[in-house]
Short mmCIF file of C-alpha atoms and ligand atoms in Angstrom, two decimals:
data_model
loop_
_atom_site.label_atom_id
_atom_site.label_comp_id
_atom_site.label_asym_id
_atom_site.label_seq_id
_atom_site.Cartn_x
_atom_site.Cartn_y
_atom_site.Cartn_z
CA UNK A 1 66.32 220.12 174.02
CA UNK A 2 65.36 216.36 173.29
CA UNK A 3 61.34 216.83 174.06
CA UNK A 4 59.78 215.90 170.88
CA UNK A 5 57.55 219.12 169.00
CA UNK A 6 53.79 218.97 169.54
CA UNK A 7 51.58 220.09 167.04
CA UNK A 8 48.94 222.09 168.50
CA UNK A 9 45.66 220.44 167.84
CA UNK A 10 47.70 217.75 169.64
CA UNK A 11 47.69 219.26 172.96
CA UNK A 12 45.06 217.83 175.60
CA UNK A 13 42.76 216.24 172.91
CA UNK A 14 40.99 213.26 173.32
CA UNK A 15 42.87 210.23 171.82
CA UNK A 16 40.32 207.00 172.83
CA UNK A 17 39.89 206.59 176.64
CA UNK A 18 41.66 204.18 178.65
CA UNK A 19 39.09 201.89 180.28
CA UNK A 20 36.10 202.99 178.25
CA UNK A 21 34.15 206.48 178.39
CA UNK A 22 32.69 206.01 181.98
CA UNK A 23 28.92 208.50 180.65
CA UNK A 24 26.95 206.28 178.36
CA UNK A 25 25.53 209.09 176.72
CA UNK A 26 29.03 210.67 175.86
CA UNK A 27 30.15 207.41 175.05
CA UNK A 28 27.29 207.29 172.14
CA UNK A 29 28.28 211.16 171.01
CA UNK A 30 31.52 209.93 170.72
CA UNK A 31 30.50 207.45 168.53
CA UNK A 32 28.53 209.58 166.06
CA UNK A 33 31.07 212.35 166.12
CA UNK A 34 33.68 209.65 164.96
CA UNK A 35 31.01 208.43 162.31
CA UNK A 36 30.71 211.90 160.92
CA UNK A 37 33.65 213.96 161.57
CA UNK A 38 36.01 211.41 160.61
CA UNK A 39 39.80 211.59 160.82
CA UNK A 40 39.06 215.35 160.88
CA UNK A 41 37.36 215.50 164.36
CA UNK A 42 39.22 217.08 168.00
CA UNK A 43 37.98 216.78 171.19
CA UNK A 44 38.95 217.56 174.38
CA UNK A 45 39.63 214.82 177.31
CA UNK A 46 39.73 211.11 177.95
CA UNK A 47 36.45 211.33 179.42
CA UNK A 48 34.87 214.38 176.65
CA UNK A 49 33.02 216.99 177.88
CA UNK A 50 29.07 217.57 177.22
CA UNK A 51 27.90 220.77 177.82
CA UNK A 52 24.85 222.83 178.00
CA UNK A 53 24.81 225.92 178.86
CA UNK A 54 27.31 228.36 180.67
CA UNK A 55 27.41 232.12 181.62
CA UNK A 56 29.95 234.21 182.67
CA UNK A 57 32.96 232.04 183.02
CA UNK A 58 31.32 228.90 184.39
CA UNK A 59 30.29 225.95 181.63
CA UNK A 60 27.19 223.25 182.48
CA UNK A 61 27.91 220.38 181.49
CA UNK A 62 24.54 218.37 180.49
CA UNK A 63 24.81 216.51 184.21
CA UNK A 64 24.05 219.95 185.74
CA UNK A 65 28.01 220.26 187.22
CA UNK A 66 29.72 223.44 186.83
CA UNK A 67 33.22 223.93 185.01
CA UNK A 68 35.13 227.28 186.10
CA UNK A 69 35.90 228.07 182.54
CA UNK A 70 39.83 229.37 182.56
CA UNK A 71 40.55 228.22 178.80
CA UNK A 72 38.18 229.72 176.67
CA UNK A 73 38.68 233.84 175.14
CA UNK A 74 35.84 234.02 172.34
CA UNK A 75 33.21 234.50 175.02
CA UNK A 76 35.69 237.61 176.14
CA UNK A 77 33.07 239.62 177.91
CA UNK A 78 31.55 236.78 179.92
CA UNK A 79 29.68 233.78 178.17
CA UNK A 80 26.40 234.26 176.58
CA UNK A 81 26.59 238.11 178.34
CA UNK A 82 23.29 239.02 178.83
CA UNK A 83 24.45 242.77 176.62
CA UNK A 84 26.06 241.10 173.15
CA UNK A 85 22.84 238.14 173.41
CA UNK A 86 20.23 241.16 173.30
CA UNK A 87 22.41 243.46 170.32
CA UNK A 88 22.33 240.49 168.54
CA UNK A 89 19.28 238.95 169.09
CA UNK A 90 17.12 242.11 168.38
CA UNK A 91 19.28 243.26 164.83
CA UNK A 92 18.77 239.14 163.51
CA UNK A 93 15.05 240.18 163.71
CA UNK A 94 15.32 243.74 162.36
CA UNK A 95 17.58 242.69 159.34
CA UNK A 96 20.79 240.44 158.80
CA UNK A 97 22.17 240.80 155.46
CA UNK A 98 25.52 241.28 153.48
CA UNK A 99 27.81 244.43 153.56
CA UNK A 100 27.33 246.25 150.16
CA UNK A 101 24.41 248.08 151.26
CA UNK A 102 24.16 251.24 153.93
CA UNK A 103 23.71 250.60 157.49
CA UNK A 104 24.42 252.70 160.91
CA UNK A 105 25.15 250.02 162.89
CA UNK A 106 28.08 249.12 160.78
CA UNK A 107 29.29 252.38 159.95
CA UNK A 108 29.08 253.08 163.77
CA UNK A 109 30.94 250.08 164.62
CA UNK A 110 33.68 250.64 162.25
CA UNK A 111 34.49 254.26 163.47
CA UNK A 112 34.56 253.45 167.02
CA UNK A 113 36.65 250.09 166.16
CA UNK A 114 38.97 252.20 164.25
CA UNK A 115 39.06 255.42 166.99
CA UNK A 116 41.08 252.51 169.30
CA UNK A 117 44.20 252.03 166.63
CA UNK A 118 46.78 254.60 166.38
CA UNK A 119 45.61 257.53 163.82
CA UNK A 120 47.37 256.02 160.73
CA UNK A 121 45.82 252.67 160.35
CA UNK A 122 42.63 254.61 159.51
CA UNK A 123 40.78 251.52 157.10
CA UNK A 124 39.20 248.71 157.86
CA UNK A 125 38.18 245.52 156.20
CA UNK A 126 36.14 242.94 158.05
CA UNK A 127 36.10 239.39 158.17
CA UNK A 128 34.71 236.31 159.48
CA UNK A 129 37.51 234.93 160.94
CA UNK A 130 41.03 235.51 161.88
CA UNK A 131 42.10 233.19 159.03
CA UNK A 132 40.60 235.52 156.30
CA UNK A 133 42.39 238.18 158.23
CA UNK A 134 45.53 236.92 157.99
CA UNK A 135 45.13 235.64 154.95
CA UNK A 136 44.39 238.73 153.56
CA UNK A 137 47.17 240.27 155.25
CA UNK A 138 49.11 238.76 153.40
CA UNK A 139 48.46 239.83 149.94
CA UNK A 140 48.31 243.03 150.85
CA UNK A 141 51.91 243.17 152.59
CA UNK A 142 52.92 241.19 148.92
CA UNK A 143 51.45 243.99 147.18
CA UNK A 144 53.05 246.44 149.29
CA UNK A 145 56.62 245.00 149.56
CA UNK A 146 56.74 243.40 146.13
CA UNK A 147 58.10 240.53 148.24
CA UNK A 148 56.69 236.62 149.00
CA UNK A 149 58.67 235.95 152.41
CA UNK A 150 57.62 235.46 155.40
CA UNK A 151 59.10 235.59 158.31
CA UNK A 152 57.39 233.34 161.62
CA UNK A 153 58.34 231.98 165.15
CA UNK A 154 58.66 228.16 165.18
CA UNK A 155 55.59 227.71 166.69
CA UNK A 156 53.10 230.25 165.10
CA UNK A 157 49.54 229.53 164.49
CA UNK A 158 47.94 232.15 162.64
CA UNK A 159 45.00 230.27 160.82
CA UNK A 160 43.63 227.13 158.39
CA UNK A 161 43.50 228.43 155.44
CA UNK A 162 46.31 227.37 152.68
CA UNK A 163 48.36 230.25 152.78
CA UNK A 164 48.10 230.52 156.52
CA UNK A 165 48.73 227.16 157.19
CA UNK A 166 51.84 227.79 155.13
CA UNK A 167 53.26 230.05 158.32
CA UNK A 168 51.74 228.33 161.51
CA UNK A 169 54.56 225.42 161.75
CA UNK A 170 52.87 224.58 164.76
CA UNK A 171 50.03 222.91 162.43
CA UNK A 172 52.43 220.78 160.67
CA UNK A 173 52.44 217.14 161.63
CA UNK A 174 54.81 216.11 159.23
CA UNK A 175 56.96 218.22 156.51
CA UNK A 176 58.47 221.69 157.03
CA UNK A 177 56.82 224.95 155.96
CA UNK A 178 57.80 226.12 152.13
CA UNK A 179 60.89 227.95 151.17
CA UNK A 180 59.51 231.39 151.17
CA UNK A 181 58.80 230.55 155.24
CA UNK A 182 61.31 231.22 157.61
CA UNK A 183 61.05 230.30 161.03
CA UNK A 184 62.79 232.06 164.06
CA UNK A 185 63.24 231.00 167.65
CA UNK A 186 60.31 232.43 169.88
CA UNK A 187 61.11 235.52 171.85
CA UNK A 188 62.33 233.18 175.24
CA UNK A 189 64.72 235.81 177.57
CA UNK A 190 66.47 232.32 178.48
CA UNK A 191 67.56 231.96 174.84
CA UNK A 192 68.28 235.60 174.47
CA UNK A 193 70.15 235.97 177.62
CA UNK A 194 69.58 239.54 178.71
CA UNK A 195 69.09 240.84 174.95
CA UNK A 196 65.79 239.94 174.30
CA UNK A 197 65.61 243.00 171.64
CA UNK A 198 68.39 242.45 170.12
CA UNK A 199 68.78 238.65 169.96
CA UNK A 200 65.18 238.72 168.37
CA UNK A 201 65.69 241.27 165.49
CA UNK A 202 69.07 239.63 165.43
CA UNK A 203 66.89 236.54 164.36
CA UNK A 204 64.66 238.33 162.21
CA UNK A 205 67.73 239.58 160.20
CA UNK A 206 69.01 236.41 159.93
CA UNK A 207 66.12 234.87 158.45
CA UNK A 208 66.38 237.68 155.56
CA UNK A 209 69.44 237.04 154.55
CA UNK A 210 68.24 233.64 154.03
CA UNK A 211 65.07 234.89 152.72
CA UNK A 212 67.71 236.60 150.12
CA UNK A 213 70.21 234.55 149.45
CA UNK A 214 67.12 231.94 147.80
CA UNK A 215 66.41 234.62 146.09
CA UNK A 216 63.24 235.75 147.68
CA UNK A 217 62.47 238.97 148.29
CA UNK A 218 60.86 239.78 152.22
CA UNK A 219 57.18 240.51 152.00
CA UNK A 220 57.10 240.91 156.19
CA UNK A 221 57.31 239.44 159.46
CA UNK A 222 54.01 238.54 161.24
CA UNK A 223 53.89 237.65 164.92
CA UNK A 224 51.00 237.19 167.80
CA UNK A 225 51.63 240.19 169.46
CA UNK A 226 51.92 237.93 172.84
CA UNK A 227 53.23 234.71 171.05
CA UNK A 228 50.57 232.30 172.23
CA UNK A 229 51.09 228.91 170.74
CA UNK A 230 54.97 229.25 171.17
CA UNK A 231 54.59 229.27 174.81
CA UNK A 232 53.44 232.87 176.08
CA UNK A 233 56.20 235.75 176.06
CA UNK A 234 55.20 239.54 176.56
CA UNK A 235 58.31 241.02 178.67
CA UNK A 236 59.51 243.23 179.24
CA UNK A 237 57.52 245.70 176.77
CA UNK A 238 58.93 246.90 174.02
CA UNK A 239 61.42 244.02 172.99
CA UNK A 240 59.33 243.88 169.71
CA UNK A 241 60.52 247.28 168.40
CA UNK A 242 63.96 246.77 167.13
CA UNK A 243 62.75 243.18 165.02
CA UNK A 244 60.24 245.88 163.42
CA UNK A 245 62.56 248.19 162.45
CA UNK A 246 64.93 245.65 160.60
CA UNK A 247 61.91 243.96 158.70
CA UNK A 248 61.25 247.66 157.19
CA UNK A 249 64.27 248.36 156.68
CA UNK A 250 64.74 245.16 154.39
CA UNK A 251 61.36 246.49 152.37
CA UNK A 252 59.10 244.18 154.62
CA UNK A 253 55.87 244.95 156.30
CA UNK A 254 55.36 244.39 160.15
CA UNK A 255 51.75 242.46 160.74
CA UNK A 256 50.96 242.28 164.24
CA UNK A 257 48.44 239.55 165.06
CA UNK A 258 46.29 240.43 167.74
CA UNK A 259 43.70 237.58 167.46
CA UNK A 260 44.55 236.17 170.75
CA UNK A 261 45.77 239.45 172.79
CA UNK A 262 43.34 241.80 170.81
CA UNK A 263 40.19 243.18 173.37
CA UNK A 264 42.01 244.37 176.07
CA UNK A 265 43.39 240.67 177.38
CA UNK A 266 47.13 241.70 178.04
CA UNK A 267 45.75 244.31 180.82
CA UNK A 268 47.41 247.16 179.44
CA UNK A 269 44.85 248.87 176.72
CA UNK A 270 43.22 247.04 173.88
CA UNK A 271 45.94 245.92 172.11
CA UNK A 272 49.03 243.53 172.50
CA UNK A 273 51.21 245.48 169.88
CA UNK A 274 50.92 249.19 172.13
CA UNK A 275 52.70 247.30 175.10
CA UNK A 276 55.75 247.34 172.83
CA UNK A 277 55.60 251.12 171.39
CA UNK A 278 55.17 250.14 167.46
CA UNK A 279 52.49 250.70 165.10
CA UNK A 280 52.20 247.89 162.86
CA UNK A 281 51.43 248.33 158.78
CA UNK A 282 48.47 245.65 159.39
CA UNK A 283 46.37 244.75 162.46
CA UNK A 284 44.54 241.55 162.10
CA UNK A 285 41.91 240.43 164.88
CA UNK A 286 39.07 237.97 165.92
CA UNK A 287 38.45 235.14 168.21
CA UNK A 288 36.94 237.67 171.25
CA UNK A 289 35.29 240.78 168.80
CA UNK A 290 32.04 239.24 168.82
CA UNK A 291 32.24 237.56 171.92
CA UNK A 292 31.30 233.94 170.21
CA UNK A 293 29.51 235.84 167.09
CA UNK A 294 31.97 235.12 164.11
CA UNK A 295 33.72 238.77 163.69
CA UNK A 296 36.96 238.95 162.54
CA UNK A 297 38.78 241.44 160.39
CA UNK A 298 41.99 244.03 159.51
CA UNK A 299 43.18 247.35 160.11
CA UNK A 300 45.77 248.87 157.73
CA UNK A 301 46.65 252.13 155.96
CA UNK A 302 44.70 253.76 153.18
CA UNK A 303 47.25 253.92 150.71
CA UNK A 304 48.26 249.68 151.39
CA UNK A 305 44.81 248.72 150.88
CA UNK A 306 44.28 251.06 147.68
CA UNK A 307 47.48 249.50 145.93
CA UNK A 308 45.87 245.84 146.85
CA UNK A 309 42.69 247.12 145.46
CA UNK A 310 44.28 248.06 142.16
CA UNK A 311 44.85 244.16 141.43
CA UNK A 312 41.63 242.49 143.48
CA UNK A 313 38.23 243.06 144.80
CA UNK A 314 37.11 242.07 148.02
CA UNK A 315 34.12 240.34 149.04
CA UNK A 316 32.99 238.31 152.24
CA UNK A 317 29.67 237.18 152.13
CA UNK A 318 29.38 237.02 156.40
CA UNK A 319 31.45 239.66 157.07
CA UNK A 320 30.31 243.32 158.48
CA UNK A 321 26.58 242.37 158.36
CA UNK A 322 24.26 243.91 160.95
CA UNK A 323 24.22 241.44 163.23
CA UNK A 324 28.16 241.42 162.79
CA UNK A 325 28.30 244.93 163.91
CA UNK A 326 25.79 244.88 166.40
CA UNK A 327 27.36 242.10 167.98
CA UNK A 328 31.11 243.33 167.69
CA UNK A 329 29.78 247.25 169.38
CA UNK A 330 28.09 245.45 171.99
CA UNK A 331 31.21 243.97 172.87
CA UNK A 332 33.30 247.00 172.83
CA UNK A 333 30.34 248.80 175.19
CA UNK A 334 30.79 246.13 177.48
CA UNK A 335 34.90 246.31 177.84
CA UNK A 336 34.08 249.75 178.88
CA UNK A 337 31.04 249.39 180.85
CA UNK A 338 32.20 246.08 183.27
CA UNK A 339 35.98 247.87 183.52
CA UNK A 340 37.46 244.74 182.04
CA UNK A 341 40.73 245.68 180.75
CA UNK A 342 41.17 246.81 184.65
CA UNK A 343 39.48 243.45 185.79
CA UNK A 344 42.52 241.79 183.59
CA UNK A 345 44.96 243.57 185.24
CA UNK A 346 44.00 243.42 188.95
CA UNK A 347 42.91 239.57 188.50
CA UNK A 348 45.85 238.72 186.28
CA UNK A 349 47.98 240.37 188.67
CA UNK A 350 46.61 238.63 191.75
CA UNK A 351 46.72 235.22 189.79
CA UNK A 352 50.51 235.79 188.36
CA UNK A 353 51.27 236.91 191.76
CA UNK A 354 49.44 233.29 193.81
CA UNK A 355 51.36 231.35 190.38
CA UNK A 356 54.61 232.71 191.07
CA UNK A 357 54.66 231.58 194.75
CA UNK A 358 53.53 228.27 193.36
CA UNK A 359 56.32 228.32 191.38
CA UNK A 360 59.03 228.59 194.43
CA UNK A 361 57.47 225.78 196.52
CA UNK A 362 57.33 223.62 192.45
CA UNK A 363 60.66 223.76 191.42
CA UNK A 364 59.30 221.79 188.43
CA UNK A 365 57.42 225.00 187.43
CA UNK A 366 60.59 226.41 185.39
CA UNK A 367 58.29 229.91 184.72
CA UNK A 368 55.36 231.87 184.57
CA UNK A 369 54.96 234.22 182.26
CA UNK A 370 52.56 236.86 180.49
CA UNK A 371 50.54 239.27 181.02
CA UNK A 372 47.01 240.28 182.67
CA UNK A 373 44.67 237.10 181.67
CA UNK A 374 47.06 235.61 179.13
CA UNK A 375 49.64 233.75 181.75
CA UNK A 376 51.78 230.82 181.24
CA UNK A 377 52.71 228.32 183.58
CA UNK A 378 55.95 226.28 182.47
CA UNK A 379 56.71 222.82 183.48
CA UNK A 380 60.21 221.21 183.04
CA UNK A 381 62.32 218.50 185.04
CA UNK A 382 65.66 220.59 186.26
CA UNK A 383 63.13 223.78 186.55
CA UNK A 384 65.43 225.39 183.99
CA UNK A 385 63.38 224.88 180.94
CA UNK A 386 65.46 222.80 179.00
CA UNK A 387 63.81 219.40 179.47
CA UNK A 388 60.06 220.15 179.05
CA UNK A 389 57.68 217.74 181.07
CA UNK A 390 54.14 217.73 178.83
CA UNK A 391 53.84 214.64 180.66
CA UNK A 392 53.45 216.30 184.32
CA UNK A 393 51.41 219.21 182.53
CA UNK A 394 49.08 217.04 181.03
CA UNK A 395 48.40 214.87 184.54
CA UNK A 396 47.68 218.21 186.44
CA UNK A 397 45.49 219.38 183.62
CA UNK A 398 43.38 216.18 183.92
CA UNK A 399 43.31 216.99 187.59
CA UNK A 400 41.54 220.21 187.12
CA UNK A 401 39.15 218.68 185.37
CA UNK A 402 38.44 216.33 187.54
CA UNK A 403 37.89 219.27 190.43
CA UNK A 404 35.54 221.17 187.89
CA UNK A 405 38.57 223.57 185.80
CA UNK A 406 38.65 223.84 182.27
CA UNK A 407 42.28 224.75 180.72
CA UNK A 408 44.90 223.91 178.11
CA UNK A 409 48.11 223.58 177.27
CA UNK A 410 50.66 225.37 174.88
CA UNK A 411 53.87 225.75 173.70
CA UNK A 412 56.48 223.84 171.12
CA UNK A 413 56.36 220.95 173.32
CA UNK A 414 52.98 221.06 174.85
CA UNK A 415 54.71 222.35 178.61
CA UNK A 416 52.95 224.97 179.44
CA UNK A 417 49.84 225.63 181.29
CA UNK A 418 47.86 228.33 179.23
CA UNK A 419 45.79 230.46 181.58
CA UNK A 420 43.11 232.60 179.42
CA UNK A 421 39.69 232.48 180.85
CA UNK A 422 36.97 235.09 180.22
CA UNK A 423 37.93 238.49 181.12
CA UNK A 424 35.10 238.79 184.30
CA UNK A 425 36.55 236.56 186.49
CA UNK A 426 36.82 237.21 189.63
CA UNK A 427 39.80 236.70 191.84
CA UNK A 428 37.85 233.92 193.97
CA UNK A 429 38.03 232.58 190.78
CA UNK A 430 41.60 232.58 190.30
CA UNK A 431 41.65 231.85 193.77
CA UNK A 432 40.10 228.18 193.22
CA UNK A 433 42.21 227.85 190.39
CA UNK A 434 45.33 227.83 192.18
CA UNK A 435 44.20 225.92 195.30
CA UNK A 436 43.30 223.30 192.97
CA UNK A 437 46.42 223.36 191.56
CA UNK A 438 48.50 223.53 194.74
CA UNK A 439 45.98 220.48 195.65
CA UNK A 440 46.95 218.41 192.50
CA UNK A 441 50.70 219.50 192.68
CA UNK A 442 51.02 218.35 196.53
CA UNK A 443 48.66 214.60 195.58
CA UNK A 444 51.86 213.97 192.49
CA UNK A 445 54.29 215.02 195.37
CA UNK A 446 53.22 212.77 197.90
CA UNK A 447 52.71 209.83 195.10
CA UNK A 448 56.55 211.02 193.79
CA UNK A 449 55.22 211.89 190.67
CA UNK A 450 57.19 214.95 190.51
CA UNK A 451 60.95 215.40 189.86
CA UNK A 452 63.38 214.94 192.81
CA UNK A 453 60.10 213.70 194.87
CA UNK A 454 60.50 210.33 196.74
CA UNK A 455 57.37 208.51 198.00
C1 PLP B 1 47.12 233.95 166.86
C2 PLP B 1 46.01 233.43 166.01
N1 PLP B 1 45.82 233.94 164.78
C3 PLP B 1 44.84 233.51 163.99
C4 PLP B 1 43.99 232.50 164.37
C5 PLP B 1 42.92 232.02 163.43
O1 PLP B 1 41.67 232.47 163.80
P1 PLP B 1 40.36 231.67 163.33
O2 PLP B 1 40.35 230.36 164.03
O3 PLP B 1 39.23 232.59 163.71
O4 PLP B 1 40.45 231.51 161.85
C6 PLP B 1 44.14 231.93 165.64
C7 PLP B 1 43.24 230.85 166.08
O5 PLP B 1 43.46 230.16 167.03
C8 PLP B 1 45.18 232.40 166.47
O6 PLP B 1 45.38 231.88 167.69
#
């Protein structure tokens, strides 16, 4: 593999447009952000996007066009829906206040949260955001395992703060992650040929023995239960189950990360971790709980939390408020109510099935992957994966915008096409996604812009 590692704020941001911003009012936003935000600031686009308003899974931008929305899983349930706007809106006038006194809302909130994870992870600590999850994770599986290692795929994002940065390589734009970080390859089938299961606790238990022979005891392995930033892998089900059993068995704690599969995305039940039959010792969540309300938090067992709360106390100011709560039950009301862990499956399906012939008439679409709303679309020259072409990716992702589609890229090398709108759409939606595509895809073909194309 020569393609040179992206690091993921990298992908499809804004880097200066060529020719000028063509909207003088972006143009002047751009300015001020650059003023203020500094070295600091990411934005989307050569030409950045203003918006409005939005609803559902369409954006307004502020010249009144509408952008099908196929990037964005905070607003889970449907931007702004109408359901999570009103729980909200009505507790922030009733009372909105920190966690340390009584309240139904959150007490009701917690139970039903909790009645969704298998009977042992029976506490719950809430958060703001799935950095302070994972964060916290952390110390607790240290307290647990009496261990400091971690164990991470090489292109893991699981947060900003300083100990989370620590094991999300994919933040790193220069350096390596510290010594008590071990990276493993992500969970490709290519790489694994055949024995995905094996080959990846193979990998884990490889990465102990390093862990060990530095002298550093394993504290666990934590992994994005459908391995997001590294490119999207979920299949076949189950593959996670033997790479669990070896980080126990070497004293470790499993932490499944369900901030991006979490909330019914995969399809297949709320969670990404049930597709592959294990129970982890931690759950951590976010991004979609509140559906844009900042809700974020852990699930463990009683007896890990009481041995971290021997050593610490634990306090977030934001976290489990009313407004918190009401906003984080409205969302799991509306998962039931709109049928959207079906909707994810029937649309995902239809949309994996439309990508997949895509994929036969593209050669340079090496795979799609995933599953229900969380789909990957790989681009390489060959179409075997091994030369990744960010390049091509990029051009057909500024095509979509051009036709009104907003959607990213992900992966080690910024190849593949992630595909994660709101959970409502429809499959007209995913419909007009593809046409575009096929529209884009057949414009570089005929302009032998694609691999083994000739003008
Ligand atoms: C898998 C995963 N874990 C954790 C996080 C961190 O969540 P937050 O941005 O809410 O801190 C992210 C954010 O993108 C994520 O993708």
């Amino acid at each position: 593999m020569t393609a040179k590692a992206t690091e993921i704020l990298a992908l499809n941001a804004f880097s200066g447009a060529e020719g000028g911003i063509r909207d003088p009012e972006v143009a002047a936003l751009v300015e001020r952000r650059k003023r203020t935000f500094g070295a600091a600031s990411v934005l989307f686009y050569r030409q950045p996007l203003r918006i409005v308003r939005a609803e559902g899974a369409n954006v307004y931008a502020a010249s009144g066009r509408r952008y099908l929305d196929f990037y964005n899983n905070v607003p889970s349930v449907g931007h702004c829906h109408p359901v999570v706007v009103e729980a909200v809106s009505k507790q922030l006038a009733a009372l909105n206040i920190h966690a340390r006194y009584l309240h139904e809302t959150v007490q009701d909130y917690a139970e039903k949260l909790l009645a969704t994870f298998p009977r042992e992870l029976s506490n719950i600590i809430f958060t703001c955001t799935g950095s302070e999850a994972n964060d916290l994770a952390l110390r607790i599986a240290r307290k647990a395992s009496g261990g400091t290692g971690f164990i991470v795929t090489e292109a893991a994002y699981h947060g900003n703060t300083a100990a989370v940065t620590e094991i999300s390589p994919s933040s790193y734009k220069t350096g390596a992650p510290p010594p008590h970080v071990r990276t493993i390859a992500p969970p490709d089938p290519r790489r694994f040929r055949g024995q995905l299961g094996t080959g990846f606790a193979q990998a884990v238990r490889g990465a102990i023995a390093a862990l060990k022979a530095d002298g550093i005891r394993p504290a666990g392995l934590i992994v994005d239960t459908i391995f997001s930033s590294d490119g999207v892998f979920a299949d076949p089900p189950g593959f996670l189950a033997e790479a669990v059993r070896s980080v126990r068995k070497a004293g470790g704690l499993f932490i499944a990360d369900e901030v991006q599969p979490g909330f019914g995305r995969t399809g297949a039940g709320l969670w990404g971790f049930a597709r592959h039959g294990v129970v982890p010792d931690i759950v951590t969540m976010g991004k979609p709980m509140g559906n844009g309300y900042p809700v974020a938090g852990l699930v463990t067992r009683p007896e890990l939390l009481a041995a971290f709360a021997e050593d610490f106390g634990y306090f977030n100011t934001f976290a489990a408020s009313p407004a918190a709560a009401a906003a984080g039950l409205a969302v799991l009301n509306v998962i039931e109510q709109d049928h959207l862990i079906e909707n994810a499956a029937t649309v995902g399906g239809r949309l994996r099935a439309r990508l997949l012939d895509l994929g036969k008439r593209y050669p340079v679409i090496s795979a799609v992957r995933g599953a229900g709303l969380y789909l990957a679309v790989e681009f390489s020259r060959g179409g075997d994966g091994e030369r990744p072409a960010p390049d091509i990716l990029s051009a057909l992702i500024d095509g979509l915008y051009e036709r009104g589609i907003l959607i990213g890229a992900a992966g080690r090398y910024g190849n593949t096409l992630k595909v994660r709108p709101p959970l409502c759409v429809t499959a007209i939606n995913a419909d007009e996604l593809v046409d575009a595509m096929a529209e884009i895809l057949a414009a570089m073909e005929a302009a032998g812009r694609l691999p083994g194309s000739s003008v």
